[in-house]
Amino acid sequence: MTQNTTAAPAATDSAPAGQWWRDAVIYQVYPRSFADGNGDGMGDLPGITARLPHLRDLGVDAVWLSPFYASPQADAGYDVADYRAVDPVFGTLTDADELIRAAHALGLRVIVDIVPNHCSDRHEWFRQALREGPGSPARERFLFRAGRGAAGELPPNDWESVFGGPAWTRVPDGEWYLHLFAPEQPDFDWDHPAVHDEFRSVLRFWLDLGVDGFRIDVAHGLVKAPGLPDVGHGEQVKLLGKQAVPYFDQDGVHEIYRGWRRILDEYSGGSERIAVAEAWTPTVERSARYLRRGELHQAFNFEYLTTGWDAAALRAVIDRSLTAMDAVGAPATWVLSNHDVVRHTTRLSGEGGAGDGDGGARGTRRARAATLLMLALPGSAYLYQGEELGLPEVTDLPDEVRQDPAFFRGAGQDGTRDGCRVPLPWSGRRAPYGFGPVEGGPSWLPQPDSWRDLSVAAQTGDPASTLEFYRRALAARRAHPALGAGPGLVWLPSPEGVLAFSRTAAGGSFVCTVNLTGAPVALPTPGTVLLAGADVVPGAEETVLPADSAVWWAA
Ligand code: NOJ
């Protein structure tokens, strides 16, 4: 393995030279569930490398890899014990190097996760902090405090863990430490200069290896309000992202990212190295603050993700997002699924699980329409592995196979995250459907029998399949001059429950129509069909859009 930077792919899109990220389609790989190269039931880096041609054929621009670093896996790798090492379960540093090189050779950029809010309780710094005890310099890199109550038996404040329960754990010497997530994930104290130095060094480590950017985990969490004041009420998790709390979205985080941006710019050359913030803020305007000049490049649009199947609400969030991002010169981003939320085929079905009643069919129709809407909007889009196969959420995993820490700390199965993390089906008629090399071999979560018909192999070449639909959509998005970063959108008159907008570039105009109602709707025919998410017979004057469907038009 060498430490030299491999060449990033040449710009092939309509964004300004080097600014490939402005309209990129970025595909999230969740390493433990993508492809298992060695047959141990857990996905790994060689497995990903071997499957990269699937992503090239799909037509995405970049891959974002969730953490594959050394970790006891208390939170599926978001508890990092060594930021410069690959966990043996995923492979080696050489495998990471090979993955980056192979991706670049295929024209794919690579973004890796960085987890700066907290580490693992097995990280050397935290072990040292435990060993050296109260008052030691090693404790100052974390948030250790004395407890409240006569004997310090109560947590230092009322903050709650995002995974449920108090955000504090007491150690045998009587002090408490802060963990906004699981107890195995102690929060760093970002007032400490060593923490800053360490993360600048970690960024350089991965940039030297050739990565094209970072997804910043809990980007809004690093800085806590001075004095760690109480929130003042319980059930805080229900209000996260909706109201201000003293542990998220504090103004001090921005200075950190200005420093990180300088590092990214140093490495940028002809192709920019980027950072995308995972920042759950109360408004898109607050998210846009992470993207001001000299800060980060993109932020996930969680307000879009959490908006239901409702035309007026979607139009409002699209307008708000475009306005807020435009004000800071950043592209809007769009996302429907990731490893923390119910897959959108199921979420949009309007029913608890895929397959009950008409929920499965309706979920699939709506998911396709939602995908066409998302990919037609100005800016960049994030896809989550398996959505190109139309995978539903797995809603009936037995408790004994579950691994999400939120399941064990929360109120039970609802809202937990294993159901969107089930390993992908690639081929064959028997589990693990090509996820691992051996038919009948293991997979860390069981796959439903119905997934044999949803595998990559089963869908390839079938024009009616979700996979071929995604391939066509991504090819059309790349080819049409008015799509991608391109021009803004102009809303067209449309009946209630229908969205219609145009985008016009020098080389051609484009119209997107989406019927979000449960009944067919007739609309004036705006051009010729570029791509339809359902059967559509265009009329000379009018075209009937089926229920829950979208059409792209060349106008
Ligand atoms: C956000 C990640 O997406 C999630 O999976 C993780 O549990 C938390 N951050 C904590 O790192």
Coordinates of C-alpha atoms and ligand atoms in Angstrom, one line a residue:
M1 CA 0.0 0.0 0.0
T2 CA 1.3 3.5 -0.7
Q3 CA 0.3 6.7 0.9
N4 CA 0.0 8.5 -2.4
T5 CA -3.2 10.2 -3.4
T6 CA -4.9 8.4 -6.3
A7 CA -6.3 10.5 -9.0
A8 CA -10.0 11.4 -8.5
P9 CA -12.2 10.9 -11.6
A10 CA -12.4 13.7 -14.1
A11 CA -15.4 15.9 -14.0
T12 CA -18.2 14.7 -16.3
D13 CA -21.1 16.7 -15.1
S14 CA -22.7 20.1 -15.5
A15 CA -21.4 21.6 -12.3
P16 CA -18.6 24.1 -12.6
A17 CA -15.2 22.4 -13.2
G18 CA -14.0 20.6 -10.1
Q19 CA -17.2 21.2 -8.2
W20 CA -18.4 17.7 -8.9
W21 CA -20.4 17.7 -5.7
R22 CA -22.9 20.4 -6.7
D23 CA -25.1 17.9 -8.5
A24 CA -23.6 14.6 -7.6
V25 CA -25.7 11.5 -6.9
I26 CA -24.0 9.9 -3.9
Y27 CA -24.7 6.3 -2.9
Q28 CA -24.4 5.3 0.7
V29 CA -22.8 1.9 1.3
Y30 CA -23.4 0.5 4.7
P31 CA -20.4 -1.8 4.9
R32 CA -21.7 -4.6 7.1
S33 CA -24.7 -5.1 4.8
F34 CA -23.4 -4.5 1.3
A35 CA -21.3 -7.5 0.3
D36 CA -19.5 -10.2 2.3
G37 CA -16.2 -11.1 0.6
N38 CA -15.0 -13.8 3.1
G39 CA -18.2 -15.6 4.0
D40 CA -18.4 -14.7 7.7
G41 CA -21.8 -13.2 7.4
M42 CA -20.7 -9.6 7.8
G43 CA -20.0 -7.3 4.8
D44 CA -16.5 -6.1 4.3
L45 CA -14.2 -3.9 2.2
P46 CA -13.1 -6.6 -0.4
G47 CA -16.8 -7.4 -0.8
I48 CA -17.5 -3.7 -1.6
T49 CA -14.6 -3.5 -4.0
A50 CA -15.8 -6.5 -5.9
R51 CA -19.3 -5.0 -6.3
L52 CA -18.2 -1.5 -7.4
P53 CA -19.1 -2.2 -11.0
H54 CA -22.8 -2.4 -9.9
L55 CA -22.5 1.2 -8.7
R56 CA -20.8 2.3 -11.9
D57 CA -23.5 0.6 -14.0
L58 CA -26.2 2.2 -11.8
G59 CA -24.7 5.6 -12.7
V60 CA -23.9 7.2 -9.4
D61 CA -21.0 9.7 -9.0
A62 CA -19.7 8.9 -5.6
V63 CA -19.9 6.3 -2.8
W64 CA -20.2 7.3 0.9
L65 CA -19.0 4.5 3.2
S66 CA -20.4 4.3 6.7
P67 CA -17.6 3.6 9.3
F68 CA -15.4 0.6 8.8
Y69 CA -12.8 1.6 11.5
A70 CA -11.6 -0.4 14.4
S71 CA -14.6 -0.6 16.7
P72 CA -16.2 -3.0 19.2
Q73 CA -19.4 -2.4 17.2
A74 CA -21.6 -1.2 20.1
D75 CA -23.2 1.1 17.5
A76 CA -22.4 -0.7 14.3
G77 CA -19.1 1.1 13.9
Y78 CA -20.2 4.6 15.0
D79 CA -18.2 3.8 18.2
V80 CA -14.6 4.2 16.9
A81 CA -11.7 2.7 18.9
D82 CA -9.0 3.7 16.3
Y83 CA -9.7 6.3 13.6
R84 CA -6.7 5.2 11.5
A85 CA -7.3 1.5 11.5
V86 CA -9.8 -0.8 9.7
D87 CA -11.7 -3.2 11.9
P88 CA -10.6 -6.7 11.1
V89 CA -14.2 -7.6 10.5
F90 CA -14.1 -5.3 7.5
G91 CA -10.6 -6.0 6.3
T92 CA -7.3 -4.1 6.4
L93 CA -5.9 -0.7 5.5
T94 CA -4.6 -2.2 2.3
D95 CA -8.2 -3.2 1.5
A96 CA -9.3 0.4 2.0
D97 CA -6.5 1.6 -0.2
E98 CA -7.5 -0.9 -2.9
L99 CA -11.2 0.1 -2.6
I100 CA -10.4 3.8 -3.1
R101 CA -8.2 3.0 -6.1
A102 CA -10.7 0.7 -7.7
A103 CA -13.5 3.2 -7.3
H104 CA -11.4 6.0 -8.8
A105 CA -10.6 3.7 -11.8
L106 CA -14.3 3.2 -12.4
G107 CA -15.0 7.0 -12.2
L108 CA -16.5 6.9 -8.7
R109 CA -15.5 9.2 -5.9
V110 CA -15.2 8.0 -2.3
I111 CA -16.5 9.7 0.8
V112 CA -15.8 8.3 4.2
D113 CA -17.5 8.8 7.5
I114 CA -15.8 10.8 10.3
V115 CA -17.1 10.4 13.8
P116 CA -15.9 13.4 15.9
N117 CA -18.6 13.8 18.5
H118 CA -17.7 10.7 20.4
C119 CA -15.4 7.6 20.2
S120 CA -15.6 4.1 21.7
D121 CA -15.2 3.4 25.4
R122 CA -12.3 1.2 24.1
H123 CA -10.5 4.1 22.5
E124 CA -7.0 4.5 24.1
W125 CA -7.8 8.0 25.3
F126 CA -10.9 6.9 27.2
R127 CA -9.2 3.9 28.7
Q128 CA -6.4 6.2 29.9
A129 CA -9.0 8.6 31.3
L130 CA -10.6 5.7 33.3
R131 CA -7.2 4.5 34.5
E132 CA -5.8 7.9 35.5
G133 CA -8.9 9.0 37.5
P134 CA -10.5 12.2 38.5
G135 CA -8.5 15.4 38.0
S136 CA -6.1 13.8 35.5
P137 CA -5.3 15.5 32.3
A138 CA -6.6 12.4 30.4
R139 CA -10.1 13.1 31.7
E140 CA -10.1 16.6 30.2
R141 CA -10.4 15.2 26.7
F142 CA -13.9 13.9 27.7
L143 CA -16.8 15.4 29.6
F144 CA -16.3 14.0 33.1
R145 CA -18.3 15.7 35.9
A146 CA -19.3 15.2 39.5
G147 CA -22.8 14.1 40.1
R148 CA -25.6 16.0 41.7
G149 CA -27.3 14.9 45.0
A150 CA -25.8 14.6 48.5
A151 CA -23.5 11.7 47.4
G152 CA -23.2 12.7 43.7
E153 CA -25.6 9.9 43.0
L154 CA -27.6 11.8 40.4
P155 CA -26.4 12.7 36.8
P156 CA -24.8 16.1 36.5
N157 CA -27.7 17.4 34.4
D158 CA -30.9 16.4 32.8
W159 CA -29.6 15.6 29.3
E160 CA -31.0 12.4 27.7
S161 CA -29.2 10.0 25.4
V162 CA -30.6 10.0 21.8
F163 CA -30.9 6.2 22.3
G164 CA -33.0 6.6 25.5
G165 CA -32.1 7.0 29.2
P166 CA -29.8 9.5 30.8
A167 CA -26.8 10.8 28.7
W168 CA -24.5 10.2 31.7
T169 CA -22.9 7.0 33.1
R170 CA -21.2 6.8 36.4
V171 CA -17.7 5.2 36.7
P172 CA -16.5 3.3 39.8
D173 CA -14.6 6.3 41.2
G174 CA -17.9 8.2 41.4
E175 CA -17.5 10.6 38.4
W176 CA -20.0 10.7 35.5
Y177 CA -19.2 11.0 31.8
L178 CA -21.3 12.4 29.0
H179 CA -22.5 10.2 26.1
L180 CA -25.2 11.7 23.9
F181 CA -25.5 8.2 22.4
A182 CA -24.8 4.8 24.0
P183 CA -22.7 4.5 27.2
E184 CA -20.0 2.9 24.9
Q185 CA -19.8 6.2 23.0
P186 CA -18.2 8.8 25.3
D187 CA -18.4 12.4 24.0
F188 CA -15.1 14.3 23.4
D189 CA -14.6 17.7 25.0
W190 CA -14.1 20.0 22.0
D191 CA -12.8 22.7 24.3
H192 CA -9.6 20.7 24.5
P193 CA -6.9 21.6 21.9
A194 CA -5.7 17.9 21.7
V195 CA -9.1 16.9 20.3
H196 CA -8.9 19.5 17.6
D197 CA -5.3 18.4 16.7
E198 CA -6.3 14.8 16.6
F199 CA -9.2 15.2 14.2
R200 CA -7.2 17.5 11.9
S201 CA -4.6 14.7 11.8
V202 CA -7.3 12.1 11.1
L203 CA -8.7 14.1 8.2
R204 CA -5.2 14.3 6.7
F205 CA -4.7 10.6 7.2
W206 CA -7.7 9.7 5.0
L207 CA -7.1 12.5 2.5
D208 CA -3.5 11.2 2.1
L209 CA -5.0 7.9 1.3
G210 CA -7.0 9.5 -1.5
V211 CA -10.6 10.0 -0.2
D212 CA -12.7 12.7 -1.9
G213 CA -14.5 13.8 1.2
F214 CA -16.1 13.1 4.6
R215 CA -19.6 12.7 5.9
I216 CA -19.5 14.3 9.4
D217 CA -21.4 12.3 12.0
V218 CA -23.4 14.3 14.5
A219 CA -21.8 17.5 13.0
H220 CA -24.1 19.6 15.1
G221 CA -23.1 18.0 18.4
L222 CA -19.4 18.7 19.0
V223 CA -19.8 21.9 21.1
K224 CA -22.0 22.0 24.1
A225 CA -23.4 25.1 25.8
P226 CA -21.0 26.5 28.5
G227 CA -21.8 25.1 31.9
L228 CA -23.8 22.2 30.4
P229 CA -27.2 23.7 31.5
D230 CA -30.3 21.6 32.0
V231 CA -32.8 21.3 29.1
G232 CA -35.6 21.6 31.6
H233 CA -37.9 18.8 30.5
G234 CA -37.8 15.1 29.6
E235 CA -38.6 13.2 26.4
Q236 CA -36.0 15.3 24.7
V237 CA -35.5 12.9 21.8
K238 CA -39.0 13.5 20.5
L239 CA -38.1 17.2 20.0
L240 CA -34.6 16.7 18.6
G241 CA -34.3 18.6 15.3
K242 CA -37.4 20.6 16.2
Q243 CA -36.3 22.7 19.1
A244 CA -33.0 24.1 20.4
V245 CA -31.1 22.1 23.0
P246 CA -27.9 23.0 24.8
Y247 CA -26.1 20.0 23.3
F248 CA -26.8 20.5 19.6
D249 CA -26.3 23.2 17.0
Q250 CA -24.3 25.5 19.2
D251 CA -22.6 28.4 17.4
G252 CA -19.1 27.3 18.4
V253 CA -19.2 24.3 16.0
H254 CA -18.7 26.6 13.0
E255 CA -15.2 27.6 13.9
I256 CA -14.2 23.9 13.8
Y257 CA -15.5 23.5 10.3
R258 CA -13.8 26.6 9.1
G259 CA -10.5 25.0 10.1
W260 CA -11.5 21.7 8.4
R261 CA -12.4 23.5 5.2
R262 CA -8.9 24.9 5.0
I263 CA -7.5 21.4 5.2
L264 CA -9.9 20.2 2.5
D265 CA -9.0 23.1 0.3
E266 CA -5.3 22.3 0.6
Y267 CA -6.0 18.9 -0.9
S268 CA -8.4 20.0 -3.5
G269 CA -6.4 20.7 -6.7
G270 CA -8.6 20.3 -9.7
S271 CA -11.2 18.2 -7.9
E272 CA -12.6 19.4 -4.7
R273 CA -12.5 17.4 -1.5
I274 CA -15.8 17.9 0.3
A275 CA -17.5 17.5 3.6
V276 CA -21.2 16.9 4.2
A277 CA -22.8 17.6 7.6
E278 CA -25.1 15.2 9.4
A279 CA -26.7 18.0 11.3
W280 CA -30.2 17.6 12.7
T281 CA -31.2 21.3 13.2
P282 CA -34.6 22.8 13.8
T283 CA -34.8 24.5 10.4
V284 CA -33.1 24.4 7.0
E285 CA -31.9 27.9 7.6
R286 CA -29.9 26.6 10.6
S287 CA -28.5 23.8 8.4
A288 CA -27.5 26.4 5.8
R289 CA -25.2 28.0 8.4
Y290 CA -22.9 25.0 8.1
L291 CA -22.5 25.8 4.4
R292 CA -21.5 29.5 4.6
R293 CA -18.5 30.6 2.7
G294 CA -15.4 28.9 4.1
E295 CA -17.4 26.1 5.9
L296 CA -18.7 22.8 4.6
H297 CA -20.0 21.9 1.2
Q298 CA -23.3 20.1 1.8
A299 CA -25.7 19.2 4.6
F300 CA -28.3 16.4 4.6
N301 CA -31.8 17.7 4.1
F302 CA -33.6 15.8 6.9
E303 CA -36.6 18.1 6.7
Y304 CA -37.1 16.7 3.2
L305 CA -36.6 13.1 4.3
T306 CA -39.2 13.5 7.1
T307 CA -41.9 15.2 5.0
G308 CA -44.7 12.9 4.2
W309 CA -46.5 12.1 0.9
D310 CA -48.1 15.5 0.7
A311 CA -47.8 17.8 -2.3
A312 CA -48.2 21.1 -0.4
A313 CA -45.8 20.1 2.3
L314 CA -43.2 18.9 -0.2
R315 CA -43.5 22.0 -2.3
A316 CA -43.0 24.1 0.9
V317 CA -39.9 22.2 2.0
I318 CA -38.4 22.3 -1.5
D319 CA -38.9 26.1 -1.7
R320 CA -37.5 26.6 1.8
S321 CA -34.5 24.4 1.0
L322 CA -33.6 26.1 -2.3
T323 CA -34.0 29.6 -0.8
A324 CA -31.9 28.8 2.3
M325 CA -29.1 27.1 0.4
D326 CA -29.1 29.7 -2.4
A327 CA -28.5 32.4 0.3
V328 CA -25.2 30.8 1.2
G329 CA -24.2 29.6 -2.3
A330 CA -24.6 25.9 -1.5
P331 CA -26.4 23.3 -3.5
A332 CA -29.5 21.8 -1.9
T333 CA -29.4 18.1 -1.1
W334 CA -32.2 15.6 -1.2
V335 CA -32.5 12.2 0.5
L336 CA -35.2 9.7 1.1
S337 CA -33.5 6.9 3.0
N338 CA -30.4 6.1 5.1
H339 CA -29.3 3.5 7.7
D340 CA -31.1 5.3 10.5
V341 CA -34.7 5.6 9.1
V342 CA -37.4 3.3 7.9
R343 CA -36.8 2.6 4.1
H344 CA -39.0 4.9 2.1
T345 CA -40.8 2.1 0.2
T346 CA -42.4 1.2 3.5
R347 CA -42.5 4.7 5.0
L348 CA -44.4 6.1 2.1
S349 CA -46.8 3.1 1.8
G350 CA -49.1 4.6 4.4
E351 CA -49.2 1.3 6.2
G352 CA -47.1 -0.2 9.0
G353 CA -45.2 -2.7 6.8
A354 CA -44.7 -3.7 3.2
G355 CA -47.1 -6.2 1.9
D356 CA -50.1 -5.6 4.2
G357 CA -53.1 -4.7 2.2
D358 CA -52.2 -2.6 -0.8
G359 CA -49.3 -1.1 1.2
G360 CA -46.6 -3.0 -0.6
A361 CA -47.8 -2.0 -4.1
R362 CA -48.6 1.5 -3.1
G363 CA -45.3 1.9 -1.3
T364 CA -43.5 0.8 -4.5
R365 CA -45.5 3.2 -6.7
R366 CA -44.9 6.1 -4.3
A367 CA -41.2 5.3 -3.9
R368 CA -40.7 5.4 -7.6
A369 CA -42.5 8.7 -7.9
A370 CA -40.6 10.1 -4.9
T371 CA -37.3 9.1 -6.6
L372 CA -38.2 10.8 -9.8
L373 CA -39.2 13.9 -7.8
M374 CA -35.9 13.9 -5.8
L375 CA -33.7 13.3 -8.9
A376 CA -35.4 16.2 -10.8
L377 CA -34.6 18.8 -8.1
P378 CA -31.7 21.2 -8.4
G379 CA -28.7 20.0 -6.4
S380 CA -27.3 16.8 -5.2
A381 CA -29.1 13.5 -4.1
Y382 CA -28.2 10.8 -1.7
L383 CA -29.3 7.2 -2.3
Y384 CA -29.1 4.4 0.3
Q385 CA -28.0 1.0 -0.7
G386 CA -30.9 -1.3 -1.7
E387 CA -33.3 1.5 -2.6
E388 CA -32.4 0.9 -6.2
L389 CA -33.8 -2.6 -5.6
G390 CA -37.0 -1.3 -4.1
L391 CA -36.2 -3.1 -0.8
P392 CA -38.9 -2.6 1.9
E393 CA -38.1 -2.2 5.6
V394 CA -37.9 -5.6 7.3
T395 CA -40.5 -5.2 10.0
D396 CA -40.5 -8.7 11.5
L397 CA -37.0 -9.3 12.7
P398 CA -37.0 -11.4 15.8
D399 CA -35.8 -9.6 18.9
E400 CA -32.9 -12.1 19.4
V401 CA -31.2 -11.0 16.1
R402 CA -31.4 -7.3 16.7
Q403 CA -28.3 -5.3 17.3
D404 CA -29.3 -1.6 17.3
P405 CA -28.4 -0.1 20.7
A406 CA -31.5 2.0 20.5
F407 CA -33.6 -1.2 20.6
F408 CA -32.1 -2.2 23.9
R409 CA -32.2 1.2 25.5
G410 CA -35.5 2.4 23.9
A411 CA -39.1 1.4 24.3
G412 CA -39.0 -1.7 22.0
Q413 CA -39.0 -2.4 18.4
D414 CA -40.7 0.7 17.0
G415 CA -38.3 3.3 15.6
T416 CA -35.3 1.1 15.7
R417 CA -32.9 0.7 12.9
D418 CA -32.1 -2.9 12.1
G419 CA -34.9 -3.2 9.6
C420 CA -33.2 -1.0 7.1
R421 CA -29.8 -2.7 7.6
V422 CA -30.6 -6.2 6.4
P423 CA -27.9 -7.4 3.9
L424 CA -28.5 -6.9 0.2
P425 CA -29.6 -9.6 -2.1
W426 CA -27.4 -9.9 -5.2
S427 CA -28.2 -13.2 -6.9
G428 CA -29.4 -16.8 -6.5
R429 CA -32.5 -18.5 -5.1
R430 CA -31.2 -19.2 -1.6
A431 CA -30.2 -16.9 1.3
P432 CA -27.9 -15.1 1.6
Y433 CA -28.7 -14.4 -2.1
G434 CA -25.1 -13.7 -3.1
F435 CA -24.5 -11.4 -0.2
G436 CA -21.8 -13.9 0.9
P437 CA -19.8 -16.3 -1.3
V438 CA -21.5 -19.5 -0.1
E439 CA -25.1 -20.5 -0.8
G440 CA -26.8 -21.2 2.5
G441 CA -24.0 -19.3 4.3
P442 CA -24.6 -16.8 7.1
S443 CA -25.7 -13.2 7.1
W444 CA -25.7 -11.1 10.2
L445 CA -29.4 -10.3 9.9
P446 CA -31.7 -12.8 8.1
Q447 CA -33.2 -11.7 4.8
P448 CA -36.8 -12.3 3.9
D449 CA -37.6 -15.1 1.4
S450 CA -39.3 -12.6 -0.9
W451 CA -35.9 -10.9 -1.5
R452 CA -34.9 -13.7 -3.9
D453 CA -37.0 -11.9 -6.5
L454 CA -35.5 -8.5 -5.6
S455 CA -31.9 -9.4 -6.1
V456 CA -29.6 -7.5 -8.5
A457 CA -29.5 -10.5 -10.8
A458 CA -33.3 -11.1 -10.7
Q459 CA -34.0 -7.5 -11.7
T460 CA -31.2 -6.9 -14.2
G461 CA -32.7 -6.9 -17.8
D462 CA -36.3 -6.7 -16.6
P463 CA -37.5 -3.3 -17.9
A464 CA -40.3 -3.3 -15.3
S465 CA -37.9 -3.7 -12.3
T466 CA -37.0 -1.0 -9.9
L467 CA -33.3 -1.5 -10.6
E468 CA -33.7 -0.8 -14.4
F469 CA -35.9 2.2 -13.5
Y470 CA -33.1 3.6 -11.3
R471 CA -30.5 3.0 -14.1
R472 CA -32.7 4.8 -16.6
A473 CA -33.4 7.7 -14.3
L474 CA -29.8 8.3 -13.4
A475 CA -28.7 8.1 -17.1
A476 CA -31.5 10.6 -18.0
R477 CA -30.5 12.9 -15.2
R478 CA -26.9 12.9 -16.4
A479 CA -27.8 13.4 -20.1
H480 CA -30.4 16.2 -19.8
P481 CA -28.9 19.7 -19.7
A482 CA -31.6 21.1 -17.4
L483 CA -31.1 18.4 -14.7
G484 CA -28.5 18.2 -12.0
A485 CA -27.0 21.4 -10.7
G486 CA -28.4 23.4 -13.7
P487 CA -31.2 26.0 -13.5
G488 CA -33.6 26.5 -10.6
L489 CA -37.2 25.3 -10.9
V490 CA -40.4 27.2 -11.9
W491 CA -43.6 25.8 -10.5
L492 CA -46.4 25.3 -13.1
P493 CA -50.1 25.5 -12.3
S494 CA -51.4 22.2 -11.2
P495 CA -54.5 20.8 -9.4
E496 CA -54.4 20.1 -5.6
G497 CA -52.2 17.1 -4.8
V498 CA -50.1 17.4 -7.9
L499 CA -46.7 19.0 -8.3
A500 CA -45.5 20.3 -11.7
F501 CA -42.4 22.3 -12.4
S502 CA -40.1 23.1 -15.2
R503 CA -36.3 23.7 -15.5
T504 CA -34.9 25.3 -18.5
A505 CA -31.2 25.3 -19.7
A506 CA -29.6 26.4 -22.9
G507 CA -29.7 22.9 -24.3
G508 CA -33.3 22.0 -23.5
S509 CA -36.3 22.3 -21.2
F510 CA -37.5 19.8 -18.7
V511 CA -40.8 19.3 -16.9
C512 CA -41.5 17.0 -13.9
T513 CA -45.1 16.1 -13.0
V514 CA -46.0 14.2 -9.8
N515 CA -49.5 13.0 -8.9
L516 CA -49.5 12.5 -5.1
T517 CA -53.2 11.7 -5.0
G518 CA -54.7 8.2 -4.9
A519 CA -56.6 8.8 -8.1
P520 CA -55.7 9.4 -11.8
V521 CA -55.4 13.1 -12.7
A522 CA -55.5 14.6 -16.3
L523 CA -52.9 17.3 -17.0
P524 CA -51.9 19.2 -20.1
T525 CA -49.2 17.3 -21.9
P526 CA -46.1 19.4 -21.5
G527 CA -43.8 17.6 -24.0
T528 CA -42.5 14.1 -24.8
V529 CA -42.0 11.5 -22.1
L530 CA -38.4 11.2 -21.0
L531 CA -39.1 8.7 -18.2
A532 CA -42.3 7.5 -16.4
G533 CA -42.5 5.9 -13.1
A534 CA -45.8 4.1 -14.1
D535 CA -47.6 3.2 -17.3
V536 CA -48.5 6.5 -19.0
V537 CA -50.1 7.0 -22.5
P538 CA -49.4 10.6 -23.5
G539 CA -52.2 12.3 -25.3
A540 CA -51.7 15.1 -27.8
E541 CA -53.4 17.6 -25.5
E542 CA -53.8 15.9 -22.2
T543 CA -52.2 13.0 -20.4
V544 CA -53.7 11.0 -17.5
L545 CA -51.2 10.6 -14.7
P546 CA -51.9 7.4 -12.6
A547 CA -52.3 7.6 -8.9
D548 CA -49.0 8.0 -7.0
S549 CA -46.9 8.4 -10.1
A550 CA -44.4 10.8 -11.6
V551 CA -43.3 11.6 -15.2
W552 CA -40.2 13.4 -16.6
W553 CA -40.8 15.3 -19.8
A554 CA -38.5 16.8 -22.4
A555 CA -40.3 20.0 -23.1
Ligands
NOJ1 C1 -25.7 9.2 13.4 C2 -25.5 7.9 12.7 O1 -26.0 8.0 11.4 C3 -26.1 6.8 13.5 O2 -26.2 5.6 12.9 C4 -25.3 6.8 14.8 O3 -25.9 5.8 15.7 C5 -25.2 8.1 15.5 N1 -24.9 9.2 14.6 C6 -24.2 8.1 16.6 O4 -22.9 8.1 16.0

